XYZ file of C-alpha atoms in Angstrom:
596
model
C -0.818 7.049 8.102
C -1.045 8.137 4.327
C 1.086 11.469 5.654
C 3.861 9.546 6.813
C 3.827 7.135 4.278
C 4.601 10.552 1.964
C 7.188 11.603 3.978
C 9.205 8.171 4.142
C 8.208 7.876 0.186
C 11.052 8.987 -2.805
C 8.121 11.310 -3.870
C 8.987 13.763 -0.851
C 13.158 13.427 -1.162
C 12.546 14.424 -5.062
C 10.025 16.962 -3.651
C 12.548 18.868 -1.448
C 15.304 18.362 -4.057
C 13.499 20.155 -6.761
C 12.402 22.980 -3.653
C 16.272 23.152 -3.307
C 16.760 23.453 -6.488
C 14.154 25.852 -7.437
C 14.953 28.182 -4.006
C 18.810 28.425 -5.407
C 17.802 29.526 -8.859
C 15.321 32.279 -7.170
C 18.023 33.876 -5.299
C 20.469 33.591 -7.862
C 17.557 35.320 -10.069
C 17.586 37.804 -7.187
C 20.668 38.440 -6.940
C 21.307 39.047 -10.502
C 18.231 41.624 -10.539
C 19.880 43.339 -7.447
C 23.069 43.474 -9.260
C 21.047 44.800 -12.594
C 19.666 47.778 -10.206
C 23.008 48.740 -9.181
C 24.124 48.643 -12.538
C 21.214 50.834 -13.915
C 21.104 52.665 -11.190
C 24.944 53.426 -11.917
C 23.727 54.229 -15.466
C 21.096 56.632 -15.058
C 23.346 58.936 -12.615
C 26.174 58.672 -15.289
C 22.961 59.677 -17.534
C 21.786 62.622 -15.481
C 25.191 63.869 -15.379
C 25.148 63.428 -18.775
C 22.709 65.094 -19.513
C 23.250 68.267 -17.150
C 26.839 68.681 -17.982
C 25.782 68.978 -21.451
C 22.630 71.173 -20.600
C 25.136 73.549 -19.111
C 27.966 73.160 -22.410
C 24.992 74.301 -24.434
C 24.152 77.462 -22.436
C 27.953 78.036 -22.229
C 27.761 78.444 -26.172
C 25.406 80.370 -25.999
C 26.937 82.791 -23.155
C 29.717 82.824 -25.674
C 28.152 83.674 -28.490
C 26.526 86.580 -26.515
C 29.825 87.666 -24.982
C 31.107 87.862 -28.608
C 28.311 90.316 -29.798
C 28.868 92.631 -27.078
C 32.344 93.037 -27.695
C 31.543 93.346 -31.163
C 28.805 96.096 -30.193
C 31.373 97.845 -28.124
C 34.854 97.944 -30.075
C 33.368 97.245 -33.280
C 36.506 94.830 -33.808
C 35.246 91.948 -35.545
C 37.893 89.434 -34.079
C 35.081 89.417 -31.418
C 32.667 87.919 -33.381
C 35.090 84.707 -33.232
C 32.703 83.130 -30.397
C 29.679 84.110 -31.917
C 30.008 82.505 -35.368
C 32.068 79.583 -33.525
C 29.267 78.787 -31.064
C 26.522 78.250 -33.935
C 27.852 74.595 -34.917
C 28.624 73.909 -31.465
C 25.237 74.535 -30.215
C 23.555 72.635 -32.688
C 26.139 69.744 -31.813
C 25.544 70.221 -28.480
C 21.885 69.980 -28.971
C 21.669 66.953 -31.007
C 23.688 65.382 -27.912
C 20.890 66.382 -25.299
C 18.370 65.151 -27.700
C 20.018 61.721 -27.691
C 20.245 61.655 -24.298
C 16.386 62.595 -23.770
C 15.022 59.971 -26.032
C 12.142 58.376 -24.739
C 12.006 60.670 -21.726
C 8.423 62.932 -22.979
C 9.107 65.412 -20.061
C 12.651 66.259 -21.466
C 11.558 65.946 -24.752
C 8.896 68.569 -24.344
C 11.240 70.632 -22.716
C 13.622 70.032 -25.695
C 11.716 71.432 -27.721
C 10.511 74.603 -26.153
C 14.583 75.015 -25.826
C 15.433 74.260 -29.065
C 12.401 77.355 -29.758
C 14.071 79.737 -27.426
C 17.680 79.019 -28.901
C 16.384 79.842 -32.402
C 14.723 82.996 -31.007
C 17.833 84.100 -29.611
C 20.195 83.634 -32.150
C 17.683 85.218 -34.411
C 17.773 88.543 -32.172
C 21.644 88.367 -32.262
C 22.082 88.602 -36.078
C 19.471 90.693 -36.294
C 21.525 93.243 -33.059
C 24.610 92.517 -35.298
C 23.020 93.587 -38.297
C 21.564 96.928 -36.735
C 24.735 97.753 -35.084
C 26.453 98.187 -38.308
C 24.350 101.307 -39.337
C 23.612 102.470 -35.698
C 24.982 103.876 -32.571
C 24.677 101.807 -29.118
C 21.838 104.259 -28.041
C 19.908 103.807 -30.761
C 16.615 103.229 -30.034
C 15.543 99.904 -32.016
C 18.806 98.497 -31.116
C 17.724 98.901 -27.703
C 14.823 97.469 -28.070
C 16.372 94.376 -29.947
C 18.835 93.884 -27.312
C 16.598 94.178 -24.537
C 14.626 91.101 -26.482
C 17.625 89.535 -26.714
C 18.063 89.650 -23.097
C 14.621 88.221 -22.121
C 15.072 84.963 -24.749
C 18.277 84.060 -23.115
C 16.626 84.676 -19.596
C 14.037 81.800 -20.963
C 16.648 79.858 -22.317
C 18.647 79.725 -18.815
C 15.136 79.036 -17.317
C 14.747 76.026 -19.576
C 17.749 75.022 -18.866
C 17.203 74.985 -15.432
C 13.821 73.646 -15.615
C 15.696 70.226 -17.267
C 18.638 70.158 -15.277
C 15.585 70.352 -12.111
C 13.676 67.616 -13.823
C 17.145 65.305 -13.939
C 17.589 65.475 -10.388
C 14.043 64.975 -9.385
C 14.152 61.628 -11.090
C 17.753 61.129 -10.427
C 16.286 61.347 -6.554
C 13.239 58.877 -7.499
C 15.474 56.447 -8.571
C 17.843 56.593 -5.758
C 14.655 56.102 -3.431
C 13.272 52.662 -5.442
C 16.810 51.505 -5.307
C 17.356 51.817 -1.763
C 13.975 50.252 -0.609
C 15.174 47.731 -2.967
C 18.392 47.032 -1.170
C 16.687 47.088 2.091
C 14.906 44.061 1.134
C 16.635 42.180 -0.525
C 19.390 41.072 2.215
C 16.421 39.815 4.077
C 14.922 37.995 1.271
C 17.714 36.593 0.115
C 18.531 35.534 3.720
C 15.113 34.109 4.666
C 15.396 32.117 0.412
C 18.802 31.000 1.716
C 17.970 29.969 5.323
C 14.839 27.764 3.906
C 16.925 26.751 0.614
C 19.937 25.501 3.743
C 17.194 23.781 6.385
C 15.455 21.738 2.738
C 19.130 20.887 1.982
C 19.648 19.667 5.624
C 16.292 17.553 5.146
C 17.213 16.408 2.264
C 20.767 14.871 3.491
C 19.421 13.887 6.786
C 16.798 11.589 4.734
C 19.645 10.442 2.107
C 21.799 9.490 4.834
C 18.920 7.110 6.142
C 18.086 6.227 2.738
C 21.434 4.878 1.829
C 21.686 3.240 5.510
C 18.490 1.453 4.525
C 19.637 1.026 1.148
C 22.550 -0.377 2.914
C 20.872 -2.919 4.864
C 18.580 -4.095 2.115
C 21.186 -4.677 0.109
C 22.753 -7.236 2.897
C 19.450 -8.537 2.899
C 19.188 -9.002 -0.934
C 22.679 -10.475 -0.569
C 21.190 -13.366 2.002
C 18.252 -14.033 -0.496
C 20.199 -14.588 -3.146
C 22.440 -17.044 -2.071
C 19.047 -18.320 -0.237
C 17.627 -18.386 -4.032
C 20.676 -19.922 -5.157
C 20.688 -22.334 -2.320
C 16.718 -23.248 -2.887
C 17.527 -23.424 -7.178
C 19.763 -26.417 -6.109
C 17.882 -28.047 -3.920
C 14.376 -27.883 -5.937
C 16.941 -28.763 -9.051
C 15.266 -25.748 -11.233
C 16.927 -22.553 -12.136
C 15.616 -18.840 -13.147
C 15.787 -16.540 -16.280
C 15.238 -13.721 -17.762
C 14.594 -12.137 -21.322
C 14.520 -8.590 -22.409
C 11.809 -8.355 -25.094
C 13.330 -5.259 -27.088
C 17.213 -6.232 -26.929
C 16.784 -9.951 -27.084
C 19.471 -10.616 -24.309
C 19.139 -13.720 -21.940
C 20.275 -13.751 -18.315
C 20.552 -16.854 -16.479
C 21.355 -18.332 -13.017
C 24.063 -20.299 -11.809
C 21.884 -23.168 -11.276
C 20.660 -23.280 -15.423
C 24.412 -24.175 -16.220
C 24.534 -26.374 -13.436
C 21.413 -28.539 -14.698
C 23.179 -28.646 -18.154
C 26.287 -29.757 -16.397
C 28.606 -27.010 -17.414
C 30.350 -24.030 -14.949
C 28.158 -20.958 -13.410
C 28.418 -18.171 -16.653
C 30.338 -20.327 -19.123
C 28.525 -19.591 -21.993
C 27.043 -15.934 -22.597
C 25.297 -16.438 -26.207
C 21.740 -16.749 -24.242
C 19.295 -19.064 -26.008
C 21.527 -19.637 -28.634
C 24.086 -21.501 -27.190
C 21.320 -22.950 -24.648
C 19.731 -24.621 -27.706
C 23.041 -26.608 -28.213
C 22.024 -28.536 -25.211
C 17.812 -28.809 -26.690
C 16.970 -31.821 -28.360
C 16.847 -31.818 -31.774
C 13.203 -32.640 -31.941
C 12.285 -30.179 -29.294
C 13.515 -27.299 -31.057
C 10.857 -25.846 -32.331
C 9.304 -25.455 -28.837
C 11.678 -22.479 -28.679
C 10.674 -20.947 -31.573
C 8.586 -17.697 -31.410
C 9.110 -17.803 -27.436
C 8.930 -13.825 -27.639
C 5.282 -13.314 -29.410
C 3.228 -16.289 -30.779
C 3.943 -18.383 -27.920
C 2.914 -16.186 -25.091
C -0.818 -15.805 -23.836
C -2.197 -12.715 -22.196
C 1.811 -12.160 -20.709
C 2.238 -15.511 -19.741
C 4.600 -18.157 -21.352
C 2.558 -21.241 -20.941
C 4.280 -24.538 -19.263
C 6.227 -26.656 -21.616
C 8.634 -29.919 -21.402
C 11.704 -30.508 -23.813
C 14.546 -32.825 -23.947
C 18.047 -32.032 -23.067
C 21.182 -33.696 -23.670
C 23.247 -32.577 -21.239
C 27.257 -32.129 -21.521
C 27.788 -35.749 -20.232
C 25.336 -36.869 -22.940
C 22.482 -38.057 -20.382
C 18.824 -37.374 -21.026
C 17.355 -35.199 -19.447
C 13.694 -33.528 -19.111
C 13.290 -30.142 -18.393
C 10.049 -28.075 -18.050
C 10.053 -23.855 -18.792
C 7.471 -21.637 -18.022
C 7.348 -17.858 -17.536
C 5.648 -14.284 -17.360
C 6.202 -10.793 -18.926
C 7.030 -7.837 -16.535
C 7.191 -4.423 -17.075
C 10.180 -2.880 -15.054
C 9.918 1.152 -14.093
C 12.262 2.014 -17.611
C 9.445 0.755 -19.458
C 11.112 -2.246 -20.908
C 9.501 -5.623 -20.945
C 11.259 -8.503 -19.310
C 9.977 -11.836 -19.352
C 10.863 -14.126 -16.608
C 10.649 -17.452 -16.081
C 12.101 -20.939 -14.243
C 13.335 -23.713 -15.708
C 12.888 -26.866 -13.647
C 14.805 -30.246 -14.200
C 11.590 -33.086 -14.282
C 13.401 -35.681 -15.054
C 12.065 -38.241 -12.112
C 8.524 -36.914 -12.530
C 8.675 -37.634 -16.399
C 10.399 -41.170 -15.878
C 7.678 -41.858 -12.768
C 4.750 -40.527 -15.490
C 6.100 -42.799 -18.203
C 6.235 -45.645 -15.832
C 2.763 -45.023 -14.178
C 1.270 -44.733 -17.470
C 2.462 -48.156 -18.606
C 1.588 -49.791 -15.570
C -1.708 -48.238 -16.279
C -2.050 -49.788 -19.574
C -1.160 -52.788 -18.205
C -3.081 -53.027 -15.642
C -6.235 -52.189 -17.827
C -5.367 -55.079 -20.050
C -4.795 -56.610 -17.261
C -8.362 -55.798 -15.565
C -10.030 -56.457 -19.231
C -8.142 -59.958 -19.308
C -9.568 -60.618 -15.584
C -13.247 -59.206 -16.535
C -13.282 -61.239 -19.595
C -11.917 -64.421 -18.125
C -14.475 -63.651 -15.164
C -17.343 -63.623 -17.466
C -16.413 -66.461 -19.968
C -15.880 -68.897 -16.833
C -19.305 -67.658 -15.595
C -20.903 -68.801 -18.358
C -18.687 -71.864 -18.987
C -19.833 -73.219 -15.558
C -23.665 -72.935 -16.226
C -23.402 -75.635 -18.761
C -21.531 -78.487 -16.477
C -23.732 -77.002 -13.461
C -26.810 -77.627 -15.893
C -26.023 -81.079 -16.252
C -25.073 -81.739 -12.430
C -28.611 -80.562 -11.487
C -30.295 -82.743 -14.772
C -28.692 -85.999 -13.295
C -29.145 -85.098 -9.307
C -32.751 -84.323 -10.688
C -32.802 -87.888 -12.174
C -31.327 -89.540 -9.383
C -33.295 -88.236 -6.819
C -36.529 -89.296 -9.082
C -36.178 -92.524 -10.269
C -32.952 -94.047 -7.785
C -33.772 -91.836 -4.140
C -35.827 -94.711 -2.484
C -32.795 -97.479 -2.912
C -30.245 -95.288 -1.598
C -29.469 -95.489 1.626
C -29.645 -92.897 4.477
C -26.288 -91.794 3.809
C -26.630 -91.918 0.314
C -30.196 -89.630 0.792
C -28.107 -86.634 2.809
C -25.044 -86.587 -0.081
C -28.033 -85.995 -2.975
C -29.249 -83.434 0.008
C -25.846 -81.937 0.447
C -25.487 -82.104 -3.350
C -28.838 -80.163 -4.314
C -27.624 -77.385 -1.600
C -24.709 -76.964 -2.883
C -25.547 -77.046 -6.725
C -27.629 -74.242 -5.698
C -25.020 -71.962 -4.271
C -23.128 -72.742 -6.986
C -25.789 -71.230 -9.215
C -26.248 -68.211 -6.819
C -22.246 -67.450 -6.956
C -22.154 -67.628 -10.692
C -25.244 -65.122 -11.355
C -23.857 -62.878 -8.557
C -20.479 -62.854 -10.425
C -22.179 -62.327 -13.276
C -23.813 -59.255 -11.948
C -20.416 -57.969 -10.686
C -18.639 -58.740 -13.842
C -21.467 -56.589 -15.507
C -21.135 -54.174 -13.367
C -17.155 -53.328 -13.961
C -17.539 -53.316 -17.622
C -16.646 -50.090 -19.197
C -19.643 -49.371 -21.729
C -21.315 -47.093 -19.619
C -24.833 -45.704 -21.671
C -26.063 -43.457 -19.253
C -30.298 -42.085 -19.969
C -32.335 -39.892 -18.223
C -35.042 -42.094 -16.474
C -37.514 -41.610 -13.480
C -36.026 -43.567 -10.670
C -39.282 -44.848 -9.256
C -39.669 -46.637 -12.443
C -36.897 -48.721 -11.718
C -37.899 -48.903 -8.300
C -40.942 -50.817 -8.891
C -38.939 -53.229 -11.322
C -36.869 -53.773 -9.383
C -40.015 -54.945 -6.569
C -41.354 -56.654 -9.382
C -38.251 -59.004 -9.815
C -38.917 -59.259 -5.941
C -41.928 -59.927 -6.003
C -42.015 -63.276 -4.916
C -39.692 -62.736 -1.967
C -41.577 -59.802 -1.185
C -44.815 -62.009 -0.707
C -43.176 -64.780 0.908
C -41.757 -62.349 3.638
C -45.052 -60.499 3.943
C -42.897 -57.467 3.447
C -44.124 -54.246 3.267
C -42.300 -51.425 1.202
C -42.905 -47.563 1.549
C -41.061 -45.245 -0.851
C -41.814 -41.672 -1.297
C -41.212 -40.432 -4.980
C -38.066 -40.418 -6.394
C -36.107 -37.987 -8.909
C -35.366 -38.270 -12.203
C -31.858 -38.897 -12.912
C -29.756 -39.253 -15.756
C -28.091 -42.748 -15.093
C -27.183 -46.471 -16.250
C -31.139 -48.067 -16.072
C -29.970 -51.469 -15.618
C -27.116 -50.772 -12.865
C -30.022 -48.503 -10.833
C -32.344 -50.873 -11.104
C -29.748 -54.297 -9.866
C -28.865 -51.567 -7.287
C -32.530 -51.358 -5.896
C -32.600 -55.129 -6.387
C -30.085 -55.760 -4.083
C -30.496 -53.659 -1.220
C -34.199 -54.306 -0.609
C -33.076 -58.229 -1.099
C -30.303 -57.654 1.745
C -33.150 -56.242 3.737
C -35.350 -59.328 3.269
C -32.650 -61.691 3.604
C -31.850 -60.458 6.855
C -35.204 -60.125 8.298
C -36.175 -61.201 11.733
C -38.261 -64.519 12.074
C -41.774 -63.752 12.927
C -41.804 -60.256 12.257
C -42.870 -58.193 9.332
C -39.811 -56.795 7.428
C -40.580 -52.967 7.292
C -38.847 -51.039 4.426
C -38.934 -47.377 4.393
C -37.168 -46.032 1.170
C -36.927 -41.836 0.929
C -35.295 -39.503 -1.132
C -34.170 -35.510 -1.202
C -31.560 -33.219 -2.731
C -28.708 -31.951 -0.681
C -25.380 -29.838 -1.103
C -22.384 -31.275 -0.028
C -21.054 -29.199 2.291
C -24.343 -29.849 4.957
C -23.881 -33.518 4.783
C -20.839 -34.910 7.258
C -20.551 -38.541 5.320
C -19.590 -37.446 1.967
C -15.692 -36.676 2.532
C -15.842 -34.312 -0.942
C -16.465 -30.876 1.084
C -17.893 -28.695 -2.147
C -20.790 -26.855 -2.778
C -21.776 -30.004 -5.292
C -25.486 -30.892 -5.253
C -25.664 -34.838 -4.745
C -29.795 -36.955 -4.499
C -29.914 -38.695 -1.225
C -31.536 -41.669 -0.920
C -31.738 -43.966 2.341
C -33.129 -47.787 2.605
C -33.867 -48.203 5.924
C -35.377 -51.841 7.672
C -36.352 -53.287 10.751
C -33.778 -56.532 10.579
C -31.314 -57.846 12.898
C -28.756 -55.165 11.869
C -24.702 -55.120 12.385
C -22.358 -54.174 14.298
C -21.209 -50.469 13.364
C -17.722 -51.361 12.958
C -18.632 -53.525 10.075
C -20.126 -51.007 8.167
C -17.519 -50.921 5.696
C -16.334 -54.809 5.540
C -19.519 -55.455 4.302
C -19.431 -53.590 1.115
C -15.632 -55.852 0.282
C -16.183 -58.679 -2.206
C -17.174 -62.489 -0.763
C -17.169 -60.587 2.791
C -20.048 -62.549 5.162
C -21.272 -61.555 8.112
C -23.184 -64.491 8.751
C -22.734 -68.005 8.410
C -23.438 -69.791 5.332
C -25.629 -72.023 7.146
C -27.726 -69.351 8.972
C -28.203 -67.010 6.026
C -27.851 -67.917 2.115
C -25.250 -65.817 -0.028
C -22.049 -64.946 -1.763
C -20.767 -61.397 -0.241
C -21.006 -60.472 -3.509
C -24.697 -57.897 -3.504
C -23.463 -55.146 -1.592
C -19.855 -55.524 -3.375
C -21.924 -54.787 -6.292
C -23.779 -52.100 -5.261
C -20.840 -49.934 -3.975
C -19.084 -50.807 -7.540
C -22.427 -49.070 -9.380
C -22.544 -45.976 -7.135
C -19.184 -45.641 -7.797
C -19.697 -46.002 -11.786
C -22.445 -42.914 -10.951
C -19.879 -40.758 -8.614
C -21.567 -41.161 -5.862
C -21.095 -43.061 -2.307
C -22.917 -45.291 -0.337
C -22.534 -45.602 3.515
C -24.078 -48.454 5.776
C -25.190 -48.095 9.152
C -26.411 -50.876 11.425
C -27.544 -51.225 15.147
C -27.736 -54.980 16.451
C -31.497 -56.608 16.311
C -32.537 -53.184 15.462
C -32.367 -52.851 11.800
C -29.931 -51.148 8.898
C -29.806 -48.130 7.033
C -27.868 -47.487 3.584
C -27.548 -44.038 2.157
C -26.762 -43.378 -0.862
C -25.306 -40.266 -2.742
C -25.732 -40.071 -6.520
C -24.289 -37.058 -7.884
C -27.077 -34.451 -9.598
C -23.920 -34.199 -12.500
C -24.328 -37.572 -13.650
């Protein structure tokens, strides 16, 4: 897979362009060498002709200058001694030339020498023949001797002579040799260079010619994405941009004149004339945009004002990223979305939420001032009931008897309703001290506060130990109060009410009530009785405020406990869940997180 992913990759089209490349400018080198051997090759027969054409000159002098002492010798008519003192100049011109000609040859120059050794030798024997044959006759017998001399040094100079011209053609020959193997060669070389250079030429069109059909098609595709880009700009009502870090220049979309209200491209200033659109007290988000306001790359979400060309507010929100593109330069793009709606919605939510907590404070406070405001006429209804049923309750009549009755009943409700609002309307206030206390303490608080229920009902209670938590005291505590009260309130007749209250420590995700899926640690705690239980498909009515169940006449209350209870759990991020089977009994589970 990683093989062909090299052959489809630009890597291996560069690869066999530079092979190309490289294969032309080795045969060209090639070729120019072959042509440098011809040329030298031209050169050194030139020089070996050279060289024995002048070898030969300079034994012709020297014939000469022999054939002019004989004459001499003979006729004794000095117009024959023309040649001889002729030939000494051109000898030694001669010679000089051969000695040019042999430089850096050692075999030749060796030779040279020795020549140049015989030469002198011989013309030494000829002046000294000359110079004999002026007092003596031809049979003389040390002229003889001189001339027979003579004789042998110009039989070594021709030998010397030979021996180079020999030595010339022997390497003339060599040469010839290494220039022929080289031609041999090189045809095929150059053919086999050329026929690989042709076949990573053919390659490298074949793949070009799919590379620009691909090229071809993603540019039709990159065609349909941007007018899909352009298309999705308008619809999400946002537009793109881009800045080049080192030139400062600002590209942007269609869609970022649009949201201004002007033409695609009708400005081309960048941020400059952008800004004329900015607010004028949103400015300076735009200042430093390139350095001080980016983190780690990243231009970090902000929200300006714009007045757009029809002079209408608008909001719009920027954010962006730096990118490094393959030239090395740093662009940083980014989108720039119109949030206009969502600011407007935001502003309006947030009033409404100011409102609505004045409003809520208004309600709790009214709540709780009309709470107490009613103890004090309630106070004096029971004082004069009291009184009446004392001192006036055996000269009222029957009827008269059941309206004090009806009068005491409901005097006492009245009282109930009013503490249990009370309770609620503590329970919603917003000073919340939380403190680190041991949960069974409040526990048993709260069964002392019950205690004379408890005894009444014959109840029995069996906890196992509970946590520590950090948590509002009193809330816990009215929270224990109330649920074991539900259980005694709704405890069957002639039968012990059974409480069983545990406790353990769970993670969220094992438990299927608690709809918050995380890996958040949560204390669960169950009260579970023996009452006459619910109907299941109550188990969530019961929790909503001044929702009964029951009667008024069967059991006493004001659907206000378990209202309060849910409230506190809630105050402690937690939930509570009910669960009831008909003359069976209940069960409440709570979940108070271990964060709190």
């Amino acid at each position: 897979m990683k093989l062909n992913a090299f052959y489809k990759s630009p890597i291996f089209l560069k690869s066999i362009f530079v092979v190309s490349i490289f294969a032309i400018f080795f045969i060209s080198a090639v070729t120019f060498k072959h042509i440098n051997l011809l040329n030298n090759s031209s050169k050194w027969v030139n020089h070996s002709y050279d060289v024995n054409l002048e070898l030969e000159r300079l034994f012709s002098y020297l014939k000469d200058s022999e054939t002019g002492q004989r004459g001499f010798l003979i006729t004794k008519d000095s117009t024959f001694l023309e040649p001889y003192l002729s030939s000494k100049e051109k000898i030694d011109r001669s010679f000089k030339i051969v000695k040019s000609y042999t430089k850096n040859d050692p075999a030749q120059e060796n030779n040279l020498r020795k020549l140049q050794l015989y030469i002198s030798k011989r013309q030494n024997y000829l002046s000294k023949t000359l110079h004999l044959s002026l007092n003596r006759k031809l049979d003389d017998k040390k002229l003889k001797e001189q001339l027979i001399i003579g004789k042998h040094t110009m039989d070594s100079v021709r030998s010397q002579v030979n021996s180079m011209i020999l030595l010339e053609k022997k390497n003339l020959k060599l040469r010839e040799l290494s220039y022929k193997d080289t031609i041999k060669v090189t045809p095929i070389f150059i053919y086999v260079t050329l026929l690989i250079t042709l076949v990573l030429i053919s390659i490298s069109y074949i793949r070009i010619t799919r590379d620009l059909e691909k090229l071809q098609l993603s540019n039709n595709r990159l065609t349909v994405l941007n007018e899909s880009s352009n298309l999705a700009e308008i619809v999400g009502s946002f537009g793109s941009w881009q800045l080049n870090i080192d030139s400062h220049e600002y590209t942007f979309s269609d869609n970022i004149y649009r949201l201004l209200g002007c033409e695609p491209q009708s400005f081309k200033n960048g941020q400059e004339d952008f800004l004329k659109y900015v607010h004028s007290e949103d400015k300076s988000y735009f200042e430093g945009i390139t350095s001080d306001r980016l983190e780690k790359d990243n231009l970090p979400p902000f929200t300006y004002r714009i007045i757009a060309k029809d002079k209408k507010l608008l909001y719009f929100r920027t954010t962006g990223r730096i990118v490094t593109n393959k030239s090395g330069q740093k662009i940083l793009i980014g989108t720039t979305s119109d949030v206009t709606e969502e600011v407007l919605a935001s502003l309006s939510l947030e009033q409404q939420n100011i409102e609505l907590e004045a409003s809520n404070k208004e309600l709790l406070a009214f709540n709780y001032v009309a709470s107490h405001d009613l103890q004090e006429p309630l106070r004096k209804i029971q004082t004069f009931i009291s009184r009446l049923s004392d001192k006036e309750y055996d000269h009222l009549s029957d009827n008269g008897k059941e309206y004090i009755t009806r009068i005491h009943s409901s005097v006492d409700r009245m009282r109930i309703l009013i503490d249990d609002l009370l309770q609620y309307s503590r329970a919603n206030k917003t000073e919340k001290v939380f403190e680190k206390v041991n949960l069974s303490d409040l526990l048993e608080n709260a069964k002392f506060d019950l205690a004379q229920s408890i005894e009444e009902k014959n109840a029995e209670i069996e906890s196992e130990k509970l946590p520590k938590m950090t948590v509002i005291p009193f809330q816990i505590q009215q929270l224990f109060i109330n649920l074991i009260g539900n259980s005694l309130k709704y405890s069957k007749e002639n039968i012990t009410p059974k409480i069983k209250i545990s406790s353990k420590k769970v993670v969220a995700l094992e438990e299927d009530l608690i709809p918050k899926k995380t890996k958040d640690k949560f204390y669960k705690i169950t009260f579970e009785d023996n009452g006459i239980g619910f109907e299941q498909e109550y188990a969530e009515k019961i929790f909503i405020l001044f929702n009964r169940l029951h009667n008024k006449n069967e059991y006493a209350g004001t659907g206000i406990g378990l209202a309060i209870c849910k409230k506190i759990v809630e105050n402690h991020k937690g939930y509570i869940f009910a669960e009831g089977k008909p003359k069976e009994g209940s069960k409440f589970t709570i979940y108070l997180s271990d964060d709190c």
